[in-house]
mmCIF file of C-alpha atoms in Angstrom:
data_model
loop_
_atom_site.group_PDB
_atom_site.id
_atom_site.type_symbol
_atom_site.label_atom_id
_atom_site.label_comp_id
_atom_site.label_asym_id
_atom_site.label_seq_id
_atom_site.Cartn_x
_atom_site.Cartn_y
_atom_site.Cartn_z
ATOM 1 C CA MET A 188 106.602 47.156 168.985
ATOM 2 C CA LYS A 189 103.494 49.053 169.899
ATOM 3 C CA ARG A 190 105.612 51.802 171.369
ATOM 4 C CA ALA A 191 107.690 52.058 168.142
ATOM 5 C CA SER A 192 104.570 52.475 166.018
ATOM 6 C CA LYS A 193 103.245 55.204 168.355
ATOM 7 C CA LEU A 194 106.613 56.931 168.149
ATOM 8 C CA SER A 195 106.607 56.704 164.355
ATOM 9 C CA TYR A 196 103.073 58.114 164.274
ATOM 10 C CA ILE A 197 104.067 61.033 166.506
ATOM 11 C CA VAL A 198 107.189 61.788 164.448
ATOM 12 C CA LEU A 199 105.127 61.693 161.251
ATOM 13 C CA LEU A 200 102.507 63.996 162.758
ATOM 14 C CA ILE A 201 105.115 66.493 163.961
ATOM 15 C CA SER A 202 106.810 66.450 160.536
ATOM 16 C CA ALA A 203 103.508 67.176 158.781
ATOM 17 C CA VAL A 204 102.753 70.076 161.139
ATOM 18 C CA LEU A 205 106.227 71.580 160.654
ATOM 19 C CA MET A 206 106.049 71.219 156.869
ATOM 20 C CA SER A 207 102.644 72.875 156.640
ATOM 21 C CA ALA A 208 103.719 75.645 159.017
ATOM 22 C CA GLY A 209 106.803 76.260 156.904
ATOM 23 C CA CYS A 210 104.672 76.818 153.780
ATOM 24 C CA GLU A 211 102.491 79.369 155.541
ATOM 25 C CA GLN A 212 105.485 81.388 156.639
ATOM 26 C CA GLN A 213 106.702 81.937 153.106
ATOM 27 C CA LYS A 214 105.731 85.369 151.886
ATOM 28 C CA PRO A 215 104.434 85.579 148.350
ATOM 29 C CA GLU A 216 107.030 86.912 145.965
ATOM 30 C CA LYS A 217 106.264 89.854 143.776
ATOM 31 C CA ILE A 218 106.844 89.136 140.143
ATOM 32 C CA GLN A 219 108.850 91.876 138.532
ATOM 33 C CA TRP A 220 107.598 92.162 134.985
ATOM 34 C CA GLN A 221 109.996 93.011 132.252
ATOM 35 C CA LEU A 222 109.504 96.129 130.261
ATOM 36 C CA PRO A 223 107.661 95.429 127.019
ATOM 37 C CA LEU A 224 109.944 94.632 124.139
ATOM 38 C CA GLU A 225 110.149 97.197 121.403
ATOM 39 C CA ALA A 226 109.769 96.058 117.839
ATOM 40 C CA PRO A 227 113.117 95.968 116.096
ATOM 41 C CA ALA A 228 113.772 98.615 113.492
ATOM 42 C CA ASP A 229 112.388 97.642 110.091
ATOM 43 C CA PRO A 230 115.444 96.790 107.946
ATOM 44 C CA HIS A 231 113.412 97.636 104.859
ATOM 45 C CA ALA A 232 112.570 101.146 105.995
ATOM 46 C CA VAL A 233 114.669 103.945 104.590
ATOM 47 C CA GLN A 234 115.656 107.043 106.496
ATOM 48 C CA SER A 235 114.411 110.317 105.021
ATOM 49 C CA HIS A 236 117.943 111.546 104.362
ATOM 50 C CA VAL A 237 118.873 108.441 102.318
ATOM 51 C CA THR A 238 118.660 108.989 98.575
ATOM 52 C CA VAL A 239 116.617 106.684 96.394
ATOM 53 C CA PRO A 240 118.838 104.295 94.375
ATOM 54 C CA ASP A 241 119.189 105.328 90.712
ATOM 55 C CA TRP A 242 118.060 101.900 89.510
ATOM 56 C CA ALA A 243 114.778 102.279 91.443
ATOM 57 C CA THR A 244 113.778 105.267 89.311
ATOM 58 C CA ALA A 245 115.415 104.192 86.026
ATOM 59 C CA ARG A 246 112.441 102.182 84.749
ATOM 60 C CA GLN A 247 108.936 103.441 84.236
ATOM 61 C CA GLY A 248 106.037 101.712 85.857
ATOM 62 C CA ASP A 249 103.319 101.828 88.427
ATOM 63 C CA ALA A 250 102.195 100.072 91.557
ATOM 64 C CA ASP A 251 98.836 98.822 92.767
ATOM 65 C CA PHE A 252 98.165 99.226 96.475
ATOM 66 C CA VAL A 253 95.442 97.931 98.763
ATOM 67 C CA TRP A 254 94.533 99.914 101.869
ATOM 68 C CA LEU A 255 92.653 98.217 104.700
ATOM 69 C CA GLN A 256 90.856 100.127 107.414
ATOM 70 C CA LYS A 257 91.137 97.516 110.154
ATOM 71 C CA SER A 258 88.146 98.515 112.278
ATOM 72 C CA THR A 259 85.651 98.429 109.397
ATOM 73 C CA THR A 260 87.429 96.082 106.939
ATOM 74 C CA HIS A 261 86.917 98.801 104.328
ATOM 75 C CA LEU A 262 89.274 98.231 101.352
ATOM 76 C CA VAL A 263 90.551 100.980 99.084
ATOM 77 C CA HIS A 264 92.454 100.137 95.906
ATOM 78 C CA SER A 265 94.816 102.671 94.392
ATOM 79 C CA LYS A 266 97.212 102.738 91.453
ATOM 80 C CA LEU A 267 100.123 105.112 91.349
ATOM 81 C CA ALA A 268 102.701 105.851 88.648
ATOM 82 C CA LEU A 269 106.388 106.021 89.561
ATOM 83 C CA GLY A 270 107.213 109.517 90.808
ATOM 84 C CA GLY A 271 103.543 110.277 91.416
ATOM 85 C CA ALA A 272 101.634 111.011 94.583
ATOM 86 C CA MET A 273 98.026 110.781 95.701
ATOM 87 C CA ASP A 274 95.757 111.053 98.696
ATOM 88 C CA VAL A 275 93.937 107.959 99.957
ATOM 89 C CA GLU A 276 91.487 108.550 102.807
ATOM 90 C CA ASN A 277 93.563 110.672 105.269
ATOM 91 C CA TRP A 278 96.889 109.412 103.930
ATOM 92 C CA HIS A 279 99.293 110.805 101.347
ATOM 93 C CA ILE A 280 101.438 108.320 99.423
ATOM 94 C CA THR A 281 104.330 108.968 97.032
ATOM 95 C CA LEU A 282 105.843 106.233 94.861
ATOM 96 C CA LEU A 283 109.614 106.795 94.964
ATOM 97 C CA GLY A 284 110.948 103.657 93.262
ATOM 98 C CA LEU A 285 110.243 100.197 91.881
ATOM 99 C CA ALA A 286 112.159 96.916 91.878
ATOM 100 C CA SER A 287 111.378 93.648 90.132
ATOM 101 C CA GLY A 288 113.576 91.537 92.415
ATOM 102 C CA LEU A 289 114.594 93.391 95.532
ATOM 103 C CA ARG A 290 117.095 91.888 97.930
ATOM 104 C CA ILE A 291 119.341 93.225 100.672
ATOM 105 C CA LYS A 292 123.057 92.539 100.775
ATOM 106 C CA ASN A 293 125.352 94.147 103.348
ATOM 107 C CA SER A 294 122.659 96.718 104.193
ATOM 108 C CA ALA A 295 122.408 97.732 100.532
ATOM 109 C CA PHE A 296 119.287 97.351 98.419
ATOM 110 C CA ILE A 297 119.866 95.528 95.124
ATOM 111 C CA ASP A 298 117.447 94.983 92.241
ATOM 112 C CA ASP A 299 118.265 91.402 91.249
ATOM 113 C CA GLU A 300 116.618 90.367 87.979
ATOM 114 C CA ASN A 301 117.084 86.697 88.946
ATOM 115 C CA MET A 302 114.761 87.021 91.961
ATOM 116 C CA HIS A 303 110.998 87.266 91.952
ATOM 117 C CA ASN A 304 110.464 89.805 94.712
ATOM 118 C CA PRO A 305 108.559 92.819 93.329
ATOM 119 C CA ALA A 306 108.724 95.834 95.607
ATOM 120 C CA ALA A 307 107.799 99.486 95.717
ATOM 121 C CA LEU A 308 109.625 102.215 97.614
ATOM 122 C CA VAL A 309 107.010 104.501 99.141
ATOM 123 C CA GLU A 310 106.671 107.454 101.432
ATOM 124 C CA ILE A 311 103.440 107.487 103.405
ATOM 125 C CA SER A 312 102.445 110.508 105.454
ATOM 126 C CA ARG A 313 99.495 111.889 107.364
ATOM 127 C CA SER A 314 98.917 115.530 108.270
ATOM 128 C CA GLY A 315 102.322 116.414 106.815
ATOM 129 C CA ASN A 316 104.208 113.914 109.022
ATOM 130 C CA VAL A 317 106.043 111.026 107.375
ATOM 131 C CA ILE A 318 104.791 107.835 109.021
ATOM 132 C CA TYR A 319 106.604 105.294 106.836
ATOM 133 C CA ARG A 320 109.312 105.566 104.201
ATOM 134 C CA GLY A 321 110.529 102.248 102.876
ATOM 135 C CA TRP A 322 109.906 99.194 100.754
ATOM 136 C CA LEU A 323 106.638 97.305 100.430
ATOM 137 C CA TYR A 324 106.847 93.785 99.016
ATOM 138 C CA GLN A 325 104.272 92.055 96.861
ATOM 139 C CA GLU A 326 105.246 88.617 98.160
ATOM 140 C CA PHE A 327 105.442 89.598 101.857
ATOM 141 C CA PRO A 328 102.594 92.055 102.443
ATOM 142 C CA GLU A 329 102.311 91.492 106.193
ATOM 143 C CA LEU A 330 105.987 91.576 107.126
ATOM 144 C CA PHE A 331 107.041 95.134 106.418
ATOM 145 C CA GLY A 332 105.441 98.479 105.871
ATOM 146 C CA LEU A 333 103.158 100.943 107.567
ATOM 147 C CA ASP A 334 102.644 100.176 111.253
ATOM 148 C CA ASP A 335 99.393 101.890 112.174
ATOM 149 C CA PRO A 336 96.700 100.632 114.564
ATOM 150 C CA GLU A 337 93.881 101.598 112.187
ATOM 151 C CA TRP A 338 95.313 101.082 108.702
ATOM 152 C CA LYS A 339 97.353 98.530 106.776
ATOM 153 C CA VAL A 340 98.644 99.075 103.271
ATOM 154 C CA TRP A 341 100.208 96.454 101.063
ATOM 155 C CA LEU A 342 101.539 96.153 97.552
ATOM 156 C CA LYS A 343 99.238 94.151 95.313
ATOM 157 C CA GLY A 344 101.575 94.276 92.319
ATOM 158 C CA ILE A 345 103.810 96.343 90.100
ATOM 159 C CA THR A 346 103.970 96.893 86.361
ATOM 160 C CA LEU A 347 107.341 97.763 84.855
ATOM 161 C CA ARG A 348 107.888 99.240 81.414
ATOM 162 C CA ALA A 349 111.183 99.690 79.635
ATOM 163 C CA ALA A 350 112.700 103.125 80.066
ATOM 164 C CA VAL A 351 112.039 105.459 77.184
ATOM 165 C CA LYS A 352 115.295 106.270 75.409
ATOM 166 C CA THR A 353 115.708 109.813 74.247
ATOM 167 C CA ASP A 354 118.137 111.016 71.641
ATOM 168 C CA GLY A 355 120.237 113.875 72.529
#
């Protein structure tokens, strides 16, 4: 019996030594990092060659924007009439269109009067280069729009007026 317990002790000791030696022989694996994911294309951005929908320019109105300089938390408020343009800090913004209830269906932009989703179609540039051309939403200010490390711009609200009818 005593011999069996010594044998068990020796077998256990040898097993422990082999197991620990096996761990030391494993070489550390290099982790191969994946390439960083790119942000998907903004479905609400509009390519420069795409024409503005007629309904987006059919009504008169204006849009109120808020500009945030992220590093200083400096806010700039601006109001722009449809078809107008202005400079804000080092940016140039043009208001191309307005919608009271914008929605997307089959990659087409639709102004749906039954939806509450005010939006403004803008073109934002700096130093003559277009940085963003697309829709800004009043209800979703953080989701879409200008992607700049120093600045954020969002739509505070829009005011729509009935189109002026002219005789002739």
